[in-house]
mmCIF file of C-alpha atoms in Angstrom:
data_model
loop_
_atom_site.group_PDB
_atom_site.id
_atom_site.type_symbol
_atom_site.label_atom_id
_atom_site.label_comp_id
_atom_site.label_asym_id
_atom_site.label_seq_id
_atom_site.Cartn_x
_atom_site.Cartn_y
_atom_site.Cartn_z
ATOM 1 C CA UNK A 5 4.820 -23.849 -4.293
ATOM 2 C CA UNK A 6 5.798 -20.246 -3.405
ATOM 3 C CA UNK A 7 3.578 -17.123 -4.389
ATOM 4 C CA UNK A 8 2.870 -13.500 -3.097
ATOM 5 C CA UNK A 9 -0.714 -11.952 -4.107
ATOM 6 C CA UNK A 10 -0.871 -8.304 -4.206
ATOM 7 C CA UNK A 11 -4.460 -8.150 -5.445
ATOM 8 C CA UNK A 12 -4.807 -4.196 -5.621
ATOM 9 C CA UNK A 13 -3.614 -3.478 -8.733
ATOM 10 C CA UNK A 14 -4.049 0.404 -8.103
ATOM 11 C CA UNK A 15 -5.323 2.338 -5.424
ATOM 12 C CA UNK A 16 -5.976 6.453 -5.366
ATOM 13 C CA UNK A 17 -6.157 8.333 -1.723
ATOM 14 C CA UNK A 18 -6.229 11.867 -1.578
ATOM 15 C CA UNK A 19 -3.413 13.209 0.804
ATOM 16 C CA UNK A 20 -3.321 13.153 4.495
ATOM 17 C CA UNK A 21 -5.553 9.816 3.927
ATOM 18 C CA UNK A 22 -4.896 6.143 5.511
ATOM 19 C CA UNK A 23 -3.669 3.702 3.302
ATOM 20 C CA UNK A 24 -3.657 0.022 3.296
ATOM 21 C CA UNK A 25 -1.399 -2.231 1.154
ATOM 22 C CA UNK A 26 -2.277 -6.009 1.527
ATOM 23 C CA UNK A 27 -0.365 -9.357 0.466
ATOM 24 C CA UNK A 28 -0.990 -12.456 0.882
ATOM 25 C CA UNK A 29 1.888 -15.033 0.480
ATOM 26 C CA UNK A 30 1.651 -19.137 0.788
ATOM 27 C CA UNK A 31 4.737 -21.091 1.533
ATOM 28 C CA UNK A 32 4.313 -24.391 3.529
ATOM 29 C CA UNK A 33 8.091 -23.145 4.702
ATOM 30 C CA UNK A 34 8.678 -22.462 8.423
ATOM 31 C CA UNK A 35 11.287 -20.665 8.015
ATOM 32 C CA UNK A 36 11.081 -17.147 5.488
ATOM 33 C CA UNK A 37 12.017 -13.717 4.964
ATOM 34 C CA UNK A 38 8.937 -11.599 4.067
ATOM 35 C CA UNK A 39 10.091 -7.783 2.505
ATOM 36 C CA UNK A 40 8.444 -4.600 0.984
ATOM 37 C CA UNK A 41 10.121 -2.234 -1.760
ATOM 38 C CA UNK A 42 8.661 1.077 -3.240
ATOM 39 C CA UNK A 43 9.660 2.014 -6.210
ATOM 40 C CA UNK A 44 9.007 5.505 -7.319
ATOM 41 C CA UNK A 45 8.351 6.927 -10.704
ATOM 42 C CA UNK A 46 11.944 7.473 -11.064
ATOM 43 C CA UNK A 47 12.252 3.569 -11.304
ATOM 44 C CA UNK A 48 14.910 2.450 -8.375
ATOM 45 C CA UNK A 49 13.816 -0.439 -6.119
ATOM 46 C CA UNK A 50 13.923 0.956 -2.570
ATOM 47 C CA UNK A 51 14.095 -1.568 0.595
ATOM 48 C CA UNK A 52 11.425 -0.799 2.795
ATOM 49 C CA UNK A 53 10.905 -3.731 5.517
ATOM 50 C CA UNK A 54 12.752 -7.551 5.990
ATOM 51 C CA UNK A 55 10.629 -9.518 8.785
ATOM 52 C CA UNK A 56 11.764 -12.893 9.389
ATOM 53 C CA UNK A 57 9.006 -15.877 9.992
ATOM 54 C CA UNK A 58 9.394 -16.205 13.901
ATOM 55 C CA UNK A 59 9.005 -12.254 14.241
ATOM 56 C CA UNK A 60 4.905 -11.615 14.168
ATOM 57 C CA UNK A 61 5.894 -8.460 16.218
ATOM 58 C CA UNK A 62 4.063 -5.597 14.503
ATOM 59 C CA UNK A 63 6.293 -2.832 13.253
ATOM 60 C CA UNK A 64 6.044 0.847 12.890
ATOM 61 C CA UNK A 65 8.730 3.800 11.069
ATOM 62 C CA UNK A 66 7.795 6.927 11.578
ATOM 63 C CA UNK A 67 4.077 7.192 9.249
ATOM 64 C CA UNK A 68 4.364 3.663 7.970
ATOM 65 C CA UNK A 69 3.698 0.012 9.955
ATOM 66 C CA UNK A 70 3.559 -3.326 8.573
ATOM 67 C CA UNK A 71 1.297 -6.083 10.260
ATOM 68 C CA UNK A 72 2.338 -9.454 9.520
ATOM 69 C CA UNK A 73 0.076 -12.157 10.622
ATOM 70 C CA UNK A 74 1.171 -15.875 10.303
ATOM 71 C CA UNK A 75 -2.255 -16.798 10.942
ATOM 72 C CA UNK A 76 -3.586 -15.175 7.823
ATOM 73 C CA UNK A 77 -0.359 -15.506 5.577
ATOM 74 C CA UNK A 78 -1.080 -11.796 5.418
ATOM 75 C CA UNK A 79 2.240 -9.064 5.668
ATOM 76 C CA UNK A 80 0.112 -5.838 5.038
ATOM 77 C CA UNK A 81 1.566 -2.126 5.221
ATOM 78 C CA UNK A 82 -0.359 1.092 6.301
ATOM 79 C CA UNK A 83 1.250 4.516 5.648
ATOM 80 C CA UNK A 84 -0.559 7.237 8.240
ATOM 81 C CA UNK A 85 -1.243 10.618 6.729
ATOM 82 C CA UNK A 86 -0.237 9.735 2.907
ATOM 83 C CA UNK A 87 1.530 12.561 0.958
ATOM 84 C CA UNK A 88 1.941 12.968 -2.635
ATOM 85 C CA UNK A 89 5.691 11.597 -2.398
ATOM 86 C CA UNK A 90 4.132 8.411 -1.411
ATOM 87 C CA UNK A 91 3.116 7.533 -4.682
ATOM 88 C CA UNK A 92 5.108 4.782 -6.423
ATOM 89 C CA UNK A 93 4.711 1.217 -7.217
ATOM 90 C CA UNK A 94 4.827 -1.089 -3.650
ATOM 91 C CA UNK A 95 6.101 -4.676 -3.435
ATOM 92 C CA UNK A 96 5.925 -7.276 -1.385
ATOM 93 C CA UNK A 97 8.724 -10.423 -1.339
ATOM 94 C CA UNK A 98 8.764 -13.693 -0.154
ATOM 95 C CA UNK A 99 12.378 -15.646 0.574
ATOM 96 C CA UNK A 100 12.380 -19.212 1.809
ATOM 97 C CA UNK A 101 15.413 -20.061 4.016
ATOM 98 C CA UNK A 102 17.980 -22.441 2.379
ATOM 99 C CA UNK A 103 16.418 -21.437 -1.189
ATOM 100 C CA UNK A 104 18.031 -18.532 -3.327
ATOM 101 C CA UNK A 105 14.845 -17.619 -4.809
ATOM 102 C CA UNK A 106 12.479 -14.641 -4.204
ATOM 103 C CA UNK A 107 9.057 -14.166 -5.338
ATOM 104 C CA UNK A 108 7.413 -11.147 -5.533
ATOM 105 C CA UNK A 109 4.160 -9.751 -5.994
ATOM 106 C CA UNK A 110 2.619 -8.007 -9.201
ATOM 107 C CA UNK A 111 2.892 -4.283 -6.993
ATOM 108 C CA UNK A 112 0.318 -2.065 -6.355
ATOM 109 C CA UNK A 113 0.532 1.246 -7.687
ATOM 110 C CA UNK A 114 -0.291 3.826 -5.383
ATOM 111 C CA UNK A 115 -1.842 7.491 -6.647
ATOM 112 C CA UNK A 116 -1.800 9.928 -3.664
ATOM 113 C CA UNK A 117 -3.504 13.107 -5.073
ATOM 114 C CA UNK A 118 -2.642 16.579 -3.212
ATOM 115 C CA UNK B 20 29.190 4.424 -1.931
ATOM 116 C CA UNK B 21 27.375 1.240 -1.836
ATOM 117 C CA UNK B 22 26.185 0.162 -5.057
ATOM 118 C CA UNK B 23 24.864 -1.779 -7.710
ATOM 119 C CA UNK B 24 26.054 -0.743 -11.114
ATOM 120 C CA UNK B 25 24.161 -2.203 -14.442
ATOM 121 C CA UNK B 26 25.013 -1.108 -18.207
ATOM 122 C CA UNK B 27 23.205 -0.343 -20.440
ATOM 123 C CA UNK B 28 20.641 1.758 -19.163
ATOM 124 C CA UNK B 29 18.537 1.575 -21.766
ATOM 125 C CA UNK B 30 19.123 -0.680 -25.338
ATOM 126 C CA UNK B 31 17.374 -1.186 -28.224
ATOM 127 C CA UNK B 32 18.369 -3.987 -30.671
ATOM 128 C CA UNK B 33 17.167 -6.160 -33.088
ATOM 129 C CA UNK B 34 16.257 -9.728 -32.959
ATOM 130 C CA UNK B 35 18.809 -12.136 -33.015
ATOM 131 C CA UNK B 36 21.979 -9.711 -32.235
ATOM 132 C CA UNK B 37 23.340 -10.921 -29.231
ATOM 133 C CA UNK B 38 23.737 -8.876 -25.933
ATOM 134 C CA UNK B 39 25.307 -8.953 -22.773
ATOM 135 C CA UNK B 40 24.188 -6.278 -19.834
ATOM 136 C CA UNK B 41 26.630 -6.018 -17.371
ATOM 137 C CA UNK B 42 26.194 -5.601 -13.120
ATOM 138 C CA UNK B 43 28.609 -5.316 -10.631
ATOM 139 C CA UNK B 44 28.557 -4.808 -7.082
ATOM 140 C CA UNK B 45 31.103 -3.197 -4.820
ATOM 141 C CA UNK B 46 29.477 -4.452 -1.662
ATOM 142 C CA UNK B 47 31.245 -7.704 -1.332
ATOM 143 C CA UNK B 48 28.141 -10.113 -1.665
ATOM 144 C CA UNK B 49 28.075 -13.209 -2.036
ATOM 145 C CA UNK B 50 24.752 -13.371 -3.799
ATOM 146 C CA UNK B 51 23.269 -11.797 -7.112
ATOM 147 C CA UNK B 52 20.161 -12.384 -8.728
ATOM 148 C CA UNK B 53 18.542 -10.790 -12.244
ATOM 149 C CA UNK B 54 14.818 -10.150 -12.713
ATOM 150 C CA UNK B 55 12.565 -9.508 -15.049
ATOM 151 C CA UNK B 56 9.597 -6.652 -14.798
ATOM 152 C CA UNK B 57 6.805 -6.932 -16.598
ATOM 153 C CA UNK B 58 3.212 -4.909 -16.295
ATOM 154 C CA UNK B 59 1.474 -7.064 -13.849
ATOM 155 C CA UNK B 60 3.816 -9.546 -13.376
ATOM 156 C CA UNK B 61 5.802 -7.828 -10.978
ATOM 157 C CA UNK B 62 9.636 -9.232 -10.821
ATOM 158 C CA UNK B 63 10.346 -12.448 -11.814
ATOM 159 C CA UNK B 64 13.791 -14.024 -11.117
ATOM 160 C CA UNK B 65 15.812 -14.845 -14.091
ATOM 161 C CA UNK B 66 18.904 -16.477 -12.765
ATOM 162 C CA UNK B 67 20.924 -15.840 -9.611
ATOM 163 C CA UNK B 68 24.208 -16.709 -8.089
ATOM 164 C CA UNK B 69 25.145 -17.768 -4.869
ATOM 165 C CA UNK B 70 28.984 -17.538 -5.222
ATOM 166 C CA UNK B 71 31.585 -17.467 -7.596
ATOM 167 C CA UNK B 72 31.016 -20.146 -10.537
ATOM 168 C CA UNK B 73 27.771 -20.986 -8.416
ATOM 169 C CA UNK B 74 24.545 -20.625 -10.918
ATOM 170 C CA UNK B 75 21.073 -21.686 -11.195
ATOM 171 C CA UNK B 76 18.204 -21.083 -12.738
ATOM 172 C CA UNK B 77 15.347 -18.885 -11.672
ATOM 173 C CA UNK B 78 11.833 -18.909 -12.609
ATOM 174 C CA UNK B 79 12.216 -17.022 -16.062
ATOM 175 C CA UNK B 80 15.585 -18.592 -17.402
ATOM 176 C CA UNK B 81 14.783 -19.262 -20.899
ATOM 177 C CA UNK B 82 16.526 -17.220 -23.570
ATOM 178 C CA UNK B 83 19.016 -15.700 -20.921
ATOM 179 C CA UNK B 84 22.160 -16.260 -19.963
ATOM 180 C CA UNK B 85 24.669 -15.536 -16.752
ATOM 181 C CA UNK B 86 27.998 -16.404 -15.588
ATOM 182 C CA UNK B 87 29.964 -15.787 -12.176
ATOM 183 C CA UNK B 88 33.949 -15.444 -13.047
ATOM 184 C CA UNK B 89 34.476 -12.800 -10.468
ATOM 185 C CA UNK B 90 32.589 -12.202 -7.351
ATOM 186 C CA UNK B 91 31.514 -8.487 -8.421
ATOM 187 C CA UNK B 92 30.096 -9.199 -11.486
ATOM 188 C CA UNK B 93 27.381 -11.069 -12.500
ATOM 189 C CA UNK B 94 26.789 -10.393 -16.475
ATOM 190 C CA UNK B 95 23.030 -11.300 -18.237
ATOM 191 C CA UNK B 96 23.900 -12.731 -21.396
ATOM 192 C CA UNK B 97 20.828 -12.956 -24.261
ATOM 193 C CA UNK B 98 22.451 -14.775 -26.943
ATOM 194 C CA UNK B 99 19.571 -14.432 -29.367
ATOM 195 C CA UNK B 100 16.830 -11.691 -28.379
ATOM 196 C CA UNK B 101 13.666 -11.716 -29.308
ATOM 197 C CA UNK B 102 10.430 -9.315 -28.936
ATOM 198 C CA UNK B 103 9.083 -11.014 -25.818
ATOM 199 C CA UNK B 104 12.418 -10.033 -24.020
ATOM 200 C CA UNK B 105 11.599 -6.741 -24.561
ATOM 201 C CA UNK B 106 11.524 -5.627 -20.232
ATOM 202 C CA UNK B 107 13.407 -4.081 -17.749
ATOM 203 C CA UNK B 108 15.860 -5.535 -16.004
ATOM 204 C CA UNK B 109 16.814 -5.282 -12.622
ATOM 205 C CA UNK B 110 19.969 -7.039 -10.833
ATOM 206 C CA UNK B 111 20.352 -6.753 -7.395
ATOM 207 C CA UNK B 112 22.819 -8.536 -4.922
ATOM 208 C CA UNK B 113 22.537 -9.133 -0.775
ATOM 209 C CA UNK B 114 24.432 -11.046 1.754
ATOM 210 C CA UNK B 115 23.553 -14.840 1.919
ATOM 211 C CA UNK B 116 19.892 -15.740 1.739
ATOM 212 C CA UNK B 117 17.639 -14.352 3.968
ATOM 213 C CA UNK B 118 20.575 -12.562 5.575
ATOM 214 C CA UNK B 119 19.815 -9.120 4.400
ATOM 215 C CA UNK B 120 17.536 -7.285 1.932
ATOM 216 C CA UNK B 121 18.494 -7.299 -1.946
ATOM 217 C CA UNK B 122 20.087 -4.026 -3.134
ATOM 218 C CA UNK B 123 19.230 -3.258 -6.849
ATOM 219 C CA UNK B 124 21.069 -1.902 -9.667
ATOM 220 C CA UNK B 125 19.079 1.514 -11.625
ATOM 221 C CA UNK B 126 17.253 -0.840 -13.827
ATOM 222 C CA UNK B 127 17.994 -1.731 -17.989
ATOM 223 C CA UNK B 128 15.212 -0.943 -20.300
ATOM 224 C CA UNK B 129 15.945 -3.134 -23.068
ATOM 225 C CA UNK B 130 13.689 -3.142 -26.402
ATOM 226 C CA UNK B 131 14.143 -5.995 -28.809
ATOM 227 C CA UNK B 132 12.463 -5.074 -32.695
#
């Protein structure tokens, strides 16, 4: 069976603070499609990150990075230097290869106070 | 523009009165997919589509809905609401599986009294 665990339900950093999102997914898959979405107050789902299964490669976009780690079933994301328009809801997918479905986590609500 | 257009934006109905919330897509793609947010449930996946006249079942399917006629549209159909489908609803479509990231629609806030 598939499932992503977000287990911060909410976290609160005060601004220009390091922030780290984890999730956890199991799939006995080989092949998968891990992503992350923010979605602001205003609602929208925004794409964020797609990593494929074979791709352990760290990444990093300007103040955020993702560290996936097969090892751990762990795809975590770190925004540098938080600001206030990093608050939103964050989640984190999982897509098996071959299957239509996606499973996503319950979010984590980030507060980042000025 | 890219996009993925969903109507209503917001609803509130009654138990029992059918209603259909529409979605289309202008991006060409072959796949669609509804979901379901909850508080601390995060998205669950209602139904999707692969292709035209190509439907299955997500992980939340009961009490909903969908049909593929065109490849554009991909309508959520509650024939008989109740409370507990009181959520908002997201649709979203991508290129084939794992081939790109899901692209959402604004999101349906639908009440059911």
């Amino acid at each position: 069976a598939q499932k992503v665990t977000q287990a911060q339900t909410e976290i609160s950093v005060v601004e220009k603070e390091d922030v780290t999102l984890d999730c956890v997914y199991e799939t006995r898959d080989t092949t998968y499609y891990l992503f992350w979405y923010k979605q602001p107050p205003s609602g929208e789902l925004v794409f964020l990150i797609r990593r494929n299964s074979f791709d352990e490669q760290n990444e990093i976009s300007g103040r955020y990075s993702w560290n996936f780690q097969k090892s751990t079933s762990s795809f975590n994301f770190t925004i540098t230097a938080s600001q206030v328009v990093d608050s939103a809801v964050y989640f984190c997918a999982l897509n098996i290869y071959n299957f239509n479905k996606f499973y996503f986590g319950s979010g984590t609500k980030l507060n980042v106070k000025p | 523009e890219a996009q993925v257009t969903q109507n209503p934006r917001y609803l509130i109905t009654v138990t029992g009165k059918k209603l259909t919330v529409t979605c289309s897509q202008n991006m060409n793609h072959e796949y669609m997919s509804w979901y379901r947010q909850d508080p601390g449930l995060g998205l669950r996946q209602i139904y999707y589509s692969m292709n035209v006249e190509v439907t299955d079942k997500g992980d939340v399917p009961e009490g909903y809905k969908v049909s593929r006629k065109e490849k554009r549209n991909f309508p959520l159909i509650l024939e008989s609401p109740s409370p507990n489908q009181t959520s908002l609803y997201f649709c979203a479509s991508s290129l084939p599986t794992g081939a790109g990231e899901l692209f959402f629609g604004e999101g349906s806030r639908l009440t059911v009294l």
